[in-house]
CSV table of C-alpha atoms in Angstrom, one decimal:
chain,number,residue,atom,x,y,z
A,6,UNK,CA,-116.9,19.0,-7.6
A,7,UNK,CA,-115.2,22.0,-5.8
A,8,UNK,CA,-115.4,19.9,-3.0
A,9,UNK,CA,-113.5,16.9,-4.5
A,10,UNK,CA,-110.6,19.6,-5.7
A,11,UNK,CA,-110.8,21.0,-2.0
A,12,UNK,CA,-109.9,17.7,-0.8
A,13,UNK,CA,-107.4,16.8,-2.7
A,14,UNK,CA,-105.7,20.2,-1.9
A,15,UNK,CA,-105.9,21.7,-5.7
A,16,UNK,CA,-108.8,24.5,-5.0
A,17,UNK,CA,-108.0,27.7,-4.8
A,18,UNK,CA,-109.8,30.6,-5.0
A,19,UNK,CA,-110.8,32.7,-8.2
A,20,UNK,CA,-109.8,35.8,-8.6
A,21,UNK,CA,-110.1,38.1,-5.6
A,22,UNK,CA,-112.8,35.9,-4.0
A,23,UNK,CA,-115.4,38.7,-3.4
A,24,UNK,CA,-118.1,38.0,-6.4
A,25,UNK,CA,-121.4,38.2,-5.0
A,26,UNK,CA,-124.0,35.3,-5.4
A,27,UNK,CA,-127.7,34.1,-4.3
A,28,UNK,CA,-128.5,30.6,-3.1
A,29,UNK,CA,-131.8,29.1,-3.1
A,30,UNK,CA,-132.6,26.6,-0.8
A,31,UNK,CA,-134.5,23.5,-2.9
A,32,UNK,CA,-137.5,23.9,-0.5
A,33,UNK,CA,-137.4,27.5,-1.4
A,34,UNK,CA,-137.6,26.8,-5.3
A,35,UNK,CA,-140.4,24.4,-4.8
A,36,UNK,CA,-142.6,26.7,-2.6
A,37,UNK,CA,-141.7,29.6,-5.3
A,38,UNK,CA,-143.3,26.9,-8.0
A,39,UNK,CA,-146.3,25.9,-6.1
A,40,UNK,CA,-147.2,29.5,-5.8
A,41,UNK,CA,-146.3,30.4,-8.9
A,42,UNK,CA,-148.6,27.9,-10.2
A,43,UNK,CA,-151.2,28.8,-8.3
A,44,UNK,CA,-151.2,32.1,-10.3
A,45,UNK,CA,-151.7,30.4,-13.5
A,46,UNK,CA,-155.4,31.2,-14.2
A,47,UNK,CA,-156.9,33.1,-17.5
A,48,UNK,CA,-156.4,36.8,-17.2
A,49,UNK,CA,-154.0,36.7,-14.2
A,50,UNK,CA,-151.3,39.7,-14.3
A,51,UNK,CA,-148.6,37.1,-14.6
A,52,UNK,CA,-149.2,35.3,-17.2
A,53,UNK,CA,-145.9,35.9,-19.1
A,54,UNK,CA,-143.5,37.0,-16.8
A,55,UNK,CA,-139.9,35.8,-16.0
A,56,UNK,CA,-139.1,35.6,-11.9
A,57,UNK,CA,-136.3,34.9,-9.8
A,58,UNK,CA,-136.1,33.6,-6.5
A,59,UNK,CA,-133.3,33.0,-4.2
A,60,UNK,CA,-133.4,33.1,0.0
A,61,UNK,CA,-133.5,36.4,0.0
A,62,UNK,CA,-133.0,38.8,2.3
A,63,UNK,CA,-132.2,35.7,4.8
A,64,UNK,CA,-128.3,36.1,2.9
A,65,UNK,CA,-125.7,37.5,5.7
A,66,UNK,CA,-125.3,40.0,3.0
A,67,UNK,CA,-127.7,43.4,3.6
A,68,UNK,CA,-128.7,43.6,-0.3
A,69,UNK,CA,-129.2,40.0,-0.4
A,70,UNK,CA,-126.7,38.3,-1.0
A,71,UNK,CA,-123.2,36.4,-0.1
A,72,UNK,CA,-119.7,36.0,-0.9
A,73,UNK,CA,-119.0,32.9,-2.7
A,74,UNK,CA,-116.0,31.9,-1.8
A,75,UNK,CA,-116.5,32.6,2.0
A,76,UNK,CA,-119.8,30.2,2.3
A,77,UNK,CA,-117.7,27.5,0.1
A,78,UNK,CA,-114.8,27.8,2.4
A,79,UNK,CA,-117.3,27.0,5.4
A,80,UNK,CA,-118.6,23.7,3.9
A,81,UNK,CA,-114.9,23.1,3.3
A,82,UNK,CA,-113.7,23.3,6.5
A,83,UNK,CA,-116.5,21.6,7.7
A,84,UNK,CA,-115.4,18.7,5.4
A,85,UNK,CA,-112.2,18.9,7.7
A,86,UNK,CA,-110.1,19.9,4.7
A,87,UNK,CA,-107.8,23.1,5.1
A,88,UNK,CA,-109.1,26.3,4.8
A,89,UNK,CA,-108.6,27.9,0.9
A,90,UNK,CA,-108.6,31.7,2.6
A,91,UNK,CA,-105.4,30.7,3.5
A,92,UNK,CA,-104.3,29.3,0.5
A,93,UNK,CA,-102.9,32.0,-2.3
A,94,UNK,CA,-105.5,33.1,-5.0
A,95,UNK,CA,-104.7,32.7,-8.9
A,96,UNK,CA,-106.0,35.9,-10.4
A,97,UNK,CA,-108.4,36.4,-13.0
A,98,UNK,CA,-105.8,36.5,-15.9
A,99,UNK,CA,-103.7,34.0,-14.8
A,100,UNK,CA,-106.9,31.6,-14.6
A,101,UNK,CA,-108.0,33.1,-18.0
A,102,UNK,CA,-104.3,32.5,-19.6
A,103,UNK,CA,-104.1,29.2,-18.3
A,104,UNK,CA,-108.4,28.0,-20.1
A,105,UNK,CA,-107.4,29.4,-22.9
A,106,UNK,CA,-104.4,27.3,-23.1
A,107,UNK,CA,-106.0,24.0,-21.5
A,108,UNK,CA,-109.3,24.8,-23.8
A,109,UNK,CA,-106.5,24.5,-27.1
A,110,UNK,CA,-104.3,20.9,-25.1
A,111,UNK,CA,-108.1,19.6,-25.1
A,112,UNK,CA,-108.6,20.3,-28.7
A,113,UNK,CA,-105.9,18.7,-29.4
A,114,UNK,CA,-106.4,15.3,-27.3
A,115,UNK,CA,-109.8,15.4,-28.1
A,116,UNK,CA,-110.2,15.5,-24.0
A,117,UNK,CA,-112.4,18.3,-21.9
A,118,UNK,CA,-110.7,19.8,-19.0
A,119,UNK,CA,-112.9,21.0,-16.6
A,120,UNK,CA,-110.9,24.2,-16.3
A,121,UNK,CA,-111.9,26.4,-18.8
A,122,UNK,CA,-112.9,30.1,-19.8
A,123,UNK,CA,-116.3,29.9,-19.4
A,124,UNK,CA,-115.5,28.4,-15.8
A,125,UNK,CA,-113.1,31.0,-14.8
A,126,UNK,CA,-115.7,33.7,-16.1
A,127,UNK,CA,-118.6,32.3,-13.4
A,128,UNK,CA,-116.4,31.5,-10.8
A,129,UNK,CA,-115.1,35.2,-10.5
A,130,UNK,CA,-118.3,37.0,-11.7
A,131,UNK,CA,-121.2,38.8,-9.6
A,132,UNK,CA,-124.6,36.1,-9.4
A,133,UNK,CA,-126.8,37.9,-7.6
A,134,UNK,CA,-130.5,38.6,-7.8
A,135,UNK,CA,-133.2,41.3,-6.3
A,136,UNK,CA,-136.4,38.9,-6.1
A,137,UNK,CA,-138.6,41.9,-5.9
A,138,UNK,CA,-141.0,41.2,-8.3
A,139,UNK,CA,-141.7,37.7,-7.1
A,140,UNK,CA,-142.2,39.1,-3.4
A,141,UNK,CA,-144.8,41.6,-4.9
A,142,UNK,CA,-146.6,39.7,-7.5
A,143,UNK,CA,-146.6,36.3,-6.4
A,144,UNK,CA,-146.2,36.9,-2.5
A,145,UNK,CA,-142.9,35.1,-2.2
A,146,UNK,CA,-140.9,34.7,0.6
A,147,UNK,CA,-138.3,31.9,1.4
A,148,UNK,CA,-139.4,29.7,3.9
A,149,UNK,CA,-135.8,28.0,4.6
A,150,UNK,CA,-133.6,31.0,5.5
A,151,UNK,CA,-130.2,30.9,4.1
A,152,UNK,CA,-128.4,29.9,7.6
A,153,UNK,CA,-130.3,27.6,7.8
A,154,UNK,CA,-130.5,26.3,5.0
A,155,UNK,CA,-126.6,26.2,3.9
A,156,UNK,CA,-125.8,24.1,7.4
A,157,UNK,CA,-128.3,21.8,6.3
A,158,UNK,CA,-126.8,21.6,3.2
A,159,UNK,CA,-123.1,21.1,4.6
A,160,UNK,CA,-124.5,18.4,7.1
A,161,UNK,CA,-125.6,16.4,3.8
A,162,UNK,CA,-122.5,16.7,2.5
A,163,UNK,CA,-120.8,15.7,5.2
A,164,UNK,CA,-122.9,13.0,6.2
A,165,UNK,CA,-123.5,11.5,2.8
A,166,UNK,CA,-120.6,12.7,0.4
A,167,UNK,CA,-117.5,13.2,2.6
A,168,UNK,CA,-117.5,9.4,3.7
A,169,UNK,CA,-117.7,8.0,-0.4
A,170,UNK,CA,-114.8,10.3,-1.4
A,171,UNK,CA,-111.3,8.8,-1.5
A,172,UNK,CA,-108.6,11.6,-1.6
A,173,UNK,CA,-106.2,9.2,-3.8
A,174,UNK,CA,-108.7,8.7,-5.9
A,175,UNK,CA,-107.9,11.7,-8.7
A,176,UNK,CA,-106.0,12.0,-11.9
A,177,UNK,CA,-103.0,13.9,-12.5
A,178,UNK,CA,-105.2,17.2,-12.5
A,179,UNK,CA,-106.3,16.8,-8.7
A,180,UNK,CA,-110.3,15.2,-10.3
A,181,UNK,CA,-111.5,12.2,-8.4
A,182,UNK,CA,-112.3,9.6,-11.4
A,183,UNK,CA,-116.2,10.3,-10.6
A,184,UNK,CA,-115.5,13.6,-12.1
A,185,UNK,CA,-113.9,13.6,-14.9
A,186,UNK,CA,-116.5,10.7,-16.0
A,187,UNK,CA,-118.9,13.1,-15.7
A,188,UNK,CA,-117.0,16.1,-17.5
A,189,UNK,CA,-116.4,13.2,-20.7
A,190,UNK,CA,-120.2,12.3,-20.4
A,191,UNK,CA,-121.0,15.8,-20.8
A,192,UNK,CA,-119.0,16.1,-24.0
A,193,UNK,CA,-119.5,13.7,-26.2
């Protein structure tokens, strides 16, 4: 959780901290199925097709969009944990250098760290989508815009997370226990 590590003091940002991303709300997701599915009839133009939807154009961004690392810092601070803009930045490579070397320790113990290449590559890579096709064939728009939505979001946290996490309670790593039960669940 990027908000445990936040917590604890450990996160920092990935390489320069400007890759692009899309949210989507989870009432936006669920309106985008229910009229999705109402397109699902013999003969109907699409039948077949792959769509994306995110909030859309309601991102702070002008193409659609926002900066990772900015949004996450405002549901950190909001946590009332210390700003990571202020904190320095571990480049790409270093990140990189440093997976491929826990990837090979947790080989070795038989353990999964939860930093890793794969990690470092979607924590510093562009993840953003045009929904075009969505808005025109199935009529989508979000319905929960993005501001919105993300302050809701960050009032959940705060209201239902923040209170149940226990900043002493991490390993040597800076993971609460919670965590890394989940990152051994997830490999066996």
């Amino acid at each position: 959780n990027m908000l445990e590590a936040a917590g604890t003091g450990k996160l920092r940002i990935f390489g320069q901290g400007k890759n692009r991303i899309c949210f989507t709300h989870v009432d936006n997701y669920a309106h985008a199925l229910i009229i999705a599915e109402r397109q699902l009839f013999k003969g109907s133009p699409v039948l077949g097709k792959f769509y994306i939807v995110t909030d859309g154009r309601t991102h702070p961004e002008p193409d659609a969009y926002c900066i990772f690392w900015k949004e996450l810092n405002k549901a950190v601070v909001a946590m009332g944990f210390s700003s990571i803009e202020e904190k320095m930045h571990y480049s790409f490579w270093f990140l990189y250098i440093v997976a491929i070397f826990a990837e090979a320790l947790g080989w070795l113990l038989g353990r999964v760290f939860k930093l890793n290449v794969f990690n470092v590559f979607v924590l510093t890579m562009h993840r953003w989508f045009r929904i075009t096709a969505a808005e025109k064939d199935l009529e989508y728009q979000p319905i929960i815009p993005f501001v919105e939505g993300w302050a809701d979001t960050i009032l959940w946290f705060k209201k239902h997370w923040l209170p149940t996490f226990e900043q002493k309670d991490r390993s040597w790593f800076g993971l609460a226990r919670r965590s890394q039960q989940k990152i051994d669940i997830q490999a066996k």
